[in-house]
Short mmCIF file of C-alpha atoms in Angstrom, two decimals:
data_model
loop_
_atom_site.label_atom_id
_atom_site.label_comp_id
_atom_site.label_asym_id
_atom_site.label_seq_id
_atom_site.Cartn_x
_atom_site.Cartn_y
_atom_site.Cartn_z
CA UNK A 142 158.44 148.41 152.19
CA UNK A 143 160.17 146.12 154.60
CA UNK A 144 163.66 144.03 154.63
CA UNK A 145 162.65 140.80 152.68
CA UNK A 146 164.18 137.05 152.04
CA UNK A 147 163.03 134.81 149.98
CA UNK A 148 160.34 137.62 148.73
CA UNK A 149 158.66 138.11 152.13
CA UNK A 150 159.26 140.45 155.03
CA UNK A 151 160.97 139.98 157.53
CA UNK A 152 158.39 141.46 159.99
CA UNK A 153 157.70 139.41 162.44
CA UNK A 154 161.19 137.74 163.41
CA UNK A 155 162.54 141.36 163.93
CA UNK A 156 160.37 143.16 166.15
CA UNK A 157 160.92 146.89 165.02
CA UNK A 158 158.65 148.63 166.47
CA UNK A 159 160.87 150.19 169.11
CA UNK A 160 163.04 153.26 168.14
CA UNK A 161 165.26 152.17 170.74
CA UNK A 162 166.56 148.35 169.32
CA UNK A 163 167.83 146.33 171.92
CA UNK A 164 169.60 142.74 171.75
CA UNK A 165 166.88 139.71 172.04
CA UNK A 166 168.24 136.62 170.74
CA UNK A 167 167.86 137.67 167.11
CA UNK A 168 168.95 134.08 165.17
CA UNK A 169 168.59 134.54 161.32
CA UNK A 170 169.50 131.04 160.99
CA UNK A 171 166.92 129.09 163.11
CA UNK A 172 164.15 130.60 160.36
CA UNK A 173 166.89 130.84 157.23
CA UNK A 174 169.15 128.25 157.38
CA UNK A 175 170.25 129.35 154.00
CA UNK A 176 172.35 132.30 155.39
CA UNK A 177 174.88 129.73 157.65
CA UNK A 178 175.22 128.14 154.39
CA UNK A 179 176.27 131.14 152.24
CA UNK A 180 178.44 132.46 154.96
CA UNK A 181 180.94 129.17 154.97
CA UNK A 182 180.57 129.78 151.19
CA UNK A 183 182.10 132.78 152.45
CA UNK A 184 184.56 131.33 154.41
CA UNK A 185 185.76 128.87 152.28
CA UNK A 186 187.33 131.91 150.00
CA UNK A 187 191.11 132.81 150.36
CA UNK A 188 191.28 136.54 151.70
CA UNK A 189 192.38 138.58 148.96
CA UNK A 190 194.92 140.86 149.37
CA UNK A 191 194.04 143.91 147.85
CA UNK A 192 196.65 146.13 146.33
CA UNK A 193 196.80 149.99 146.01
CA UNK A 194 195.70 150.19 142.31
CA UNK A 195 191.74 150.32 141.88
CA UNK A 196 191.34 149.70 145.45
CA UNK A 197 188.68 152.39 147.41
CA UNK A 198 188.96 151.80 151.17
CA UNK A 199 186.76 152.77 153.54
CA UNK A 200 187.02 153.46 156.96
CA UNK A 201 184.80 152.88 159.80
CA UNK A 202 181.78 155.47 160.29
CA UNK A 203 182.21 156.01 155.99
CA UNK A 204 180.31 154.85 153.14
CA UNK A 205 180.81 155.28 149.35
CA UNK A 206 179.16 154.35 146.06
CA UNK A 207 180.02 154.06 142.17
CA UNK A 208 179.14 152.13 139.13
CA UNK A 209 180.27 149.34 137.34
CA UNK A 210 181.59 152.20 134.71
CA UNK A 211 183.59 153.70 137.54
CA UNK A 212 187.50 153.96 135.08
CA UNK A 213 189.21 154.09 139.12
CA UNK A 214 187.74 151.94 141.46
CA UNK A 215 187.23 148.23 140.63
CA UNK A 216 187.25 147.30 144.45
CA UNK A 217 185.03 148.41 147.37
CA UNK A 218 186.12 147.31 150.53
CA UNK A 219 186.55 147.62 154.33
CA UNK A 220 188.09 145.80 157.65
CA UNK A 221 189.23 145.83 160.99
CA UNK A 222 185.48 144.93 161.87
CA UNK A 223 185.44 143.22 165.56
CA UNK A 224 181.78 144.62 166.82
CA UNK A 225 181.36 146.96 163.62
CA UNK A 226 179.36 145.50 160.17
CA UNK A 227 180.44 146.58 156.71
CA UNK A 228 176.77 146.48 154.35
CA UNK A 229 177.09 145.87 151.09
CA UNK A 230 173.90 147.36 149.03
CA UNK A 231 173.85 146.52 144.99
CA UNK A 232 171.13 147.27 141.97
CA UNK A 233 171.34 143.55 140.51
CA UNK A 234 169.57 145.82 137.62
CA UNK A 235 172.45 148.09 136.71
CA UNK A 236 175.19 147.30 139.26
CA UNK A 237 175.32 150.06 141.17
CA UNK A 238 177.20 149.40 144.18
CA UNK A 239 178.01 150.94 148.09
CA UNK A 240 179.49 149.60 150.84
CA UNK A 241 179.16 151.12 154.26
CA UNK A 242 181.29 150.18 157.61
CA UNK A 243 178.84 150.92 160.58
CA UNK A 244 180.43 150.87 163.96
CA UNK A 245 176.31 151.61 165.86
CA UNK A 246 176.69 155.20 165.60
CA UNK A 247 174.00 157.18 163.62
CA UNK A 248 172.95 153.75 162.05
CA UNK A 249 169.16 155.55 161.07
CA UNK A 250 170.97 158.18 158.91
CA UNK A 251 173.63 155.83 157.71
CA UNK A 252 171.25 153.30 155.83
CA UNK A 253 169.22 156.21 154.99
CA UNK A 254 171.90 157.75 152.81
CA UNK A 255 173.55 154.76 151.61
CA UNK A 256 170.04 153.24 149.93
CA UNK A 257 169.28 157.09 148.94
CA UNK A 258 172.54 157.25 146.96
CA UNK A 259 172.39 153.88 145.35
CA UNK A 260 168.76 154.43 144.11
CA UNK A 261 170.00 157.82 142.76
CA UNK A 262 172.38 156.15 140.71
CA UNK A 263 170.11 153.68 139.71
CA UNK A 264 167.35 155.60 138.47
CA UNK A 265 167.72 154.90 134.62
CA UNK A 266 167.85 150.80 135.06
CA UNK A 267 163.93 149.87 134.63
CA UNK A 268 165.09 146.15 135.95
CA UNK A 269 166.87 144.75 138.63
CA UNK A 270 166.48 145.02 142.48
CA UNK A 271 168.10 146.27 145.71
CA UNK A 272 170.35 143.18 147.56
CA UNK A 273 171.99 143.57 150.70
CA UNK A 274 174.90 141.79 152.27
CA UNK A 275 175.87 141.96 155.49
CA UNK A 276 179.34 141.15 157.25
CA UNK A 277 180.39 141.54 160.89
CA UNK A 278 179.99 140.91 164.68
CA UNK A 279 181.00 137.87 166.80
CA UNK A 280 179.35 136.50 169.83
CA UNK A 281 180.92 139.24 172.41
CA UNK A 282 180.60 139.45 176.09
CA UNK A 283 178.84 142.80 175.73
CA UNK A 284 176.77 141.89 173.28
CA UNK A 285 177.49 145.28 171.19
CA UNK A 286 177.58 142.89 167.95
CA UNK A 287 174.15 141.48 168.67
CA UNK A 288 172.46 145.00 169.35
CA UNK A 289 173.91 146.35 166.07
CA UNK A 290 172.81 143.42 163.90
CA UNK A 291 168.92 143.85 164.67
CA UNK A 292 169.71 147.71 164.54
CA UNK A 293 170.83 147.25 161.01
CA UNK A 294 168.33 144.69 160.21
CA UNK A 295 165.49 147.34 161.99
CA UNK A 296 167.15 150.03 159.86
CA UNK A 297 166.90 148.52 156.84
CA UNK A 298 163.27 147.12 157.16
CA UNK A 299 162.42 150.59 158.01
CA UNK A 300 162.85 152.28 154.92
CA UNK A 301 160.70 152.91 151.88
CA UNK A 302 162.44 150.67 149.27
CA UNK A 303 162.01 147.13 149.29
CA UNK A 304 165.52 145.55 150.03
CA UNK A 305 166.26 141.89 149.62
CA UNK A 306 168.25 140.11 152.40
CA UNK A 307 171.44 138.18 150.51
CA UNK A 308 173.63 137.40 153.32
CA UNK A 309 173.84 137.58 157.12
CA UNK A 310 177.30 136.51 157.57
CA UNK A 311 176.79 138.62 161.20
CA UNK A 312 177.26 138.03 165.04
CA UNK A 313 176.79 134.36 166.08
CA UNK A 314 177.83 133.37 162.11
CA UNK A 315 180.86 135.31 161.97
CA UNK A 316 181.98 133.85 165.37
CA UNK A 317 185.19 131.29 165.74
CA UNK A 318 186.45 130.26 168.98
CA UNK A 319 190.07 130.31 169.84
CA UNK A 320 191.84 129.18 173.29
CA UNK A 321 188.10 129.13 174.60
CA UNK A 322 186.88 132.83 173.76
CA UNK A 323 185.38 134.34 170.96
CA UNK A 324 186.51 136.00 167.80
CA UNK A 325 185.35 137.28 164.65
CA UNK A 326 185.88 135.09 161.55
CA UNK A 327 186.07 137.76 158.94
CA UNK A 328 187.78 141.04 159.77
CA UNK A 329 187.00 142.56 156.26
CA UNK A 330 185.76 142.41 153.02
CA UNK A 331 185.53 143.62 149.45
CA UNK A 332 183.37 143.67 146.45
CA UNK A 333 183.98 143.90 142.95
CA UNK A 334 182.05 146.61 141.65
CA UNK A 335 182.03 145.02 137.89
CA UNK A 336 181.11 141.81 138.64
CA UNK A 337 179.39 142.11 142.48
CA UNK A 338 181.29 139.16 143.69
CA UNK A 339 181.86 139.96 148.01
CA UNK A 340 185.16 138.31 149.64
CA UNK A 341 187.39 138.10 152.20
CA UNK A 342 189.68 141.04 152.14
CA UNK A 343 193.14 142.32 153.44
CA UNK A 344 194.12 145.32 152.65
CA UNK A 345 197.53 146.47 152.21
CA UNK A 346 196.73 150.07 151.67
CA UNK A 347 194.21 151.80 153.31
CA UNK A 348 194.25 155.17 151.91
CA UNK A 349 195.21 158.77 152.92
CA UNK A 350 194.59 160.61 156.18
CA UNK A 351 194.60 157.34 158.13
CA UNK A 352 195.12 159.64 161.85
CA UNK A 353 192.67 161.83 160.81
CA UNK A 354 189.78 159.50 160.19
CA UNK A 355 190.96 157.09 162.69
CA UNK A 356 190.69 160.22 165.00
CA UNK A 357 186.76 161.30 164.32
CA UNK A 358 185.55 157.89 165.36
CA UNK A 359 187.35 158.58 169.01
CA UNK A 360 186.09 162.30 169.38
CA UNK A 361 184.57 163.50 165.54
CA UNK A 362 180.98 163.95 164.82
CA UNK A 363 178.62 161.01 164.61
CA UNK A 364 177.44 161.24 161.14
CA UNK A 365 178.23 158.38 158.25
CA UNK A 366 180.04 160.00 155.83
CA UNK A 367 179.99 159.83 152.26
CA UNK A 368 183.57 159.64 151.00
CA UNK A 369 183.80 159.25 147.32
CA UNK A 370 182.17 161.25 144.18
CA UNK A 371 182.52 158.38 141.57
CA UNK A 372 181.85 161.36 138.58
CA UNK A 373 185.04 162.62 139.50
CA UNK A 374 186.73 159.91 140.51
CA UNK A 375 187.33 161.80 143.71
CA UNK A 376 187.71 161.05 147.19
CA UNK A 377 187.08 163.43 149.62
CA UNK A 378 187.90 163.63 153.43
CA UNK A 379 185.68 165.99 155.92
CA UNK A 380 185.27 168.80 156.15
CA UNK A 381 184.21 167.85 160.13
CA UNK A 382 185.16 168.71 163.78
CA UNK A 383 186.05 166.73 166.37
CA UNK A 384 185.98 168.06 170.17
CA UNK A 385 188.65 168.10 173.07
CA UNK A 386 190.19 165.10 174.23
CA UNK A 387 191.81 166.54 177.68
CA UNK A 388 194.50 163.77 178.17
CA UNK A 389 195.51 162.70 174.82
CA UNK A 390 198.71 163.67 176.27
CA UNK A 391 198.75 161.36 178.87
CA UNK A 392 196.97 158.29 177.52
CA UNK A 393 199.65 158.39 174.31
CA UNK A 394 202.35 157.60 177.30
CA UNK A 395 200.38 154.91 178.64
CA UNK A 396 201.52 151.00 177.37
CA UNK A 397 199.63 149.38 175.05
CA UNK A 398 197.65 147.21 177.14
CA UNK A 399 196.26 150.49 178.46
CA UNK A 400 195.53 151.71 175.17
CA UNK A 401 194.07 148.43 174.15
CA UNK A 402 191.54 147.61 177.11
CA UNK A 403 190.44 151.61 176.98
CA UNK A 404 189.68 152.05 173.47
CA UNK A 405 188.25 148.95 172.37
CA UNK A 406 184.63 147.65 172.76
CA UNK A 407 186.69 144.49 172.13
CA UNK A 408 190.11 144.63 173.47
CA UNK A 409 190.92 140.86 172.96
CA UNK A 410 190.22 140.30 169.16
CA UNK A 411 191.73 144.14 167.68
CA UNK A 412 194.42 143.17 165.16
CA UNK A 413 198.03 143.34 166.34
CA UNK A 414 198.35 146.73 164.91
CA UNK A 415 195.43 148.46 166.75
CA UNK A 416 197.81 150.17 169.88
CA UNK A 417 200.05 152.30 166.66
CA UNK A 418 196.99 153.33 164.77
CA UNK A 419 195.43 155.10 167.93
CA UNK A 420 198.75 156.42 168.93
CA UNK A 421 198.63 157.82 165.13
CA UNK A 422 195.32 159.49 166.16
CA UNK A 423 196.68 160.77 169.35
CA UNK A 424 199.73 162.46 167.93
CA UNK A 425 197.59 163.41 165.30
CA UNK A 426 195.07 165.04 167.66
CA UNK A 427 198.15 166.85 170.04
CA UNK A 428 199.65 168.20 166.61
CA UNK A 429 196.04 169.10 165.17
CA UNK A 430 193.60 170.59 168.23
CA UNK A 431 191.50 172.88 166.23
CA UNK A 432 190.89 171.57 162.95
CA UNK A 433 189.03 174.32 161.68
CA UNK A 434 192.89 176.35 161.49
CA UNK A 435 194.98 173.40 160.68
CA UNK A 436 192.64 170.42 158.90
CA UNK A 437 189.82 171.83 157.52
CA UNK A 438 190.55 175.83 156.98
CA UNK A 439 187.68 177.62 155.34
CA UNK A 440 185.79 173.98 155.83
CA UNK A 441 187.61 173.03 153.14
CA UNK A 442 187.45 169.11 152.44
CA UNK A 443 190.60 166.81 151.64
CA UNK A 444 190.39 166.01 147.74
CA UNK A 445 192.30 163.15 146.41
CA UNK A 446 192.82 161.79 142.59
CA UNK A 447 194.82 158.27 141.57
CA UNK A 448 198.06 159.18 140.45
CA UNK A 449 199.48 157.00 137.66
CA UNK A 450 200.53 154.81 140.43
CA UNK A 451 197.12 154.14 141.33
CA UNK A 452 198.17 155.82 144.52
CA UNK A 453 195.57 158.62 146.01
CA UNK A 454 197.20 162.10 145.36
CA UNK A 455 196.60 164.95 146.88
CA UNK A 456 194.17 167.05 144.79
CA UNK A 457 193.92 170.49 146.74
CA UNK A 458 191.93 171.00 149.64
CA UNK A 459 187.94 172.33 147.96
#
């Protein structure tokens, strides 16, 4: 069944035929004016900062789903999206709900998974339907944003359950300009997995093993991965590898304008805190080299509970 809005497919405006998606002008909003609309809707909400307690964060490359029913997570959310999109996907039915933060890497598998596991959940609710919201991209030089908006909109359409199209807050939409150049608009959002409302988000709190997972989207495997178990109210880190990076050493004593125009697909719009997070990595990576000894022994994953805090806890390692 393809991506529809407004009940019909999306078809002919995407082009999919191509394994291979490449940027071509895709514009939403010359055909559905509709989605401009709902994205200042968008806009016109005050970020939310989001505090540690029912909070699940996910990082970029990560997805995870729960229910409305879900006693530790109330929030689902994601940022520090320049080029990357975070999809929402919810069962208007039964309110099952994922969120995903794609960055263009194994995009095919990614939607795959993330529609798999909501329809899993979803399975007892006779009513309701699949709607999907998408947030991310600006109008970059390199047009990386562009390519992985019609991926994800290829992606989608591919797939065997009909999805419907909510909002396309991506790419040219999600662009303001600033001293003349580009930036995104929204960094980040979150969605309340009771009620389904999607905002703008800040997080505060971004969850355990920050280096490490900051570190697989440098030099870890490709694969979106599923970080939560919402039966157990449990989320769980790797296990996964991650190969050699030769001169970590040496690019960890470089500035930070270094770090920041070699490591970015969009050096000028990173949030102020980018440079520390991949020297976090870095350090992370000189202390860590083989992570099947010292990360993942026995490919054991990470395994973290809320505390009465509503802090995540360490759990064990399973």
């Amino acid at each position: 069944m393809p991506l529809l809005v407004n009940d019909k497919s999306l078809d002919s405006i995407l082009g999919c035929n191509e394994r291979e998606v490449k940027p071509s002008g895709l514009d939403l909003n010359a055909v559905y004016p509709h989605f401009k609309e709902s994205s200042t809707q968008l806009f016109s909400k005050s970020p939310q900062k989001c505090q540690l307690a029912g909070v699940l964060y996910v990082c970029q490359r990560e997805y995870a789903v729960t229910t409305p029913q879900d006693a530790v997570v109330d929030v689902i959310g994601s940022e520090d999206a320049t080029t990357c999109h975070v999809a929402v996907l919810r069962h208007t039915g039964c309110g099952v709900t994922g969120l995903a933060h794609f960055d263009g890497c194994s995009t095919s598998q990614g939607v795959t998974d993330l529609i798999s596991r909501v329809r899993d959940l979803s399975q007892s609710s006779k009513e309701g339907r699949l709607e999907l919201h998408l947030v991310g991209g600006f109008s970059d030089d390199q047009k990386h944003s562009e390519k992985l908006s019609k991926e994800l909109l290829c992606e989608f359409h591919r797939q065997a359950s009909p999805v419907h199209l909510k909002t396309a807050c991506i790419t040219d939409v999600n662009t303001i300009v600033k001293d003349n150049a580009n930036w995104p608009r929204l960094y980040g959002i979150g969605v309340n997995v009771k009620s389904g409302e999607i905002f703008p988000a800040i997080f505060e709190d971004k969850g355990p093993d920050q280096a490490l997972r900051g570190l697989r989207n440098f030099i870890g495997d490709q694969d979106m991965l599923n970080v939560y178990n919402h039966e157990t109210g449990e989320l769980r880190i790797g296990p996964f590898s991650y190969q050699k990076w030769p001169h970590a050493a040496l690019i960890l004593a470089q500035p930070d304008a270094f770090i920041r125009k070699n490591l970015s697909t969009s050096p000028e719009v990173e949030p102020p805190y980018f440079e520390d997070h991949v020297r976090q990595a870095l350090t992370f990576y000189l202390q860590n080299p083989d992570p099947a000894k010292t990360v993942f022994p026995q490919q054991r994953s990470h395994v973290y509970k809320r505390n009465a805090e509503g802090r995540w806890e360490a759990a064990g390692k399973k």
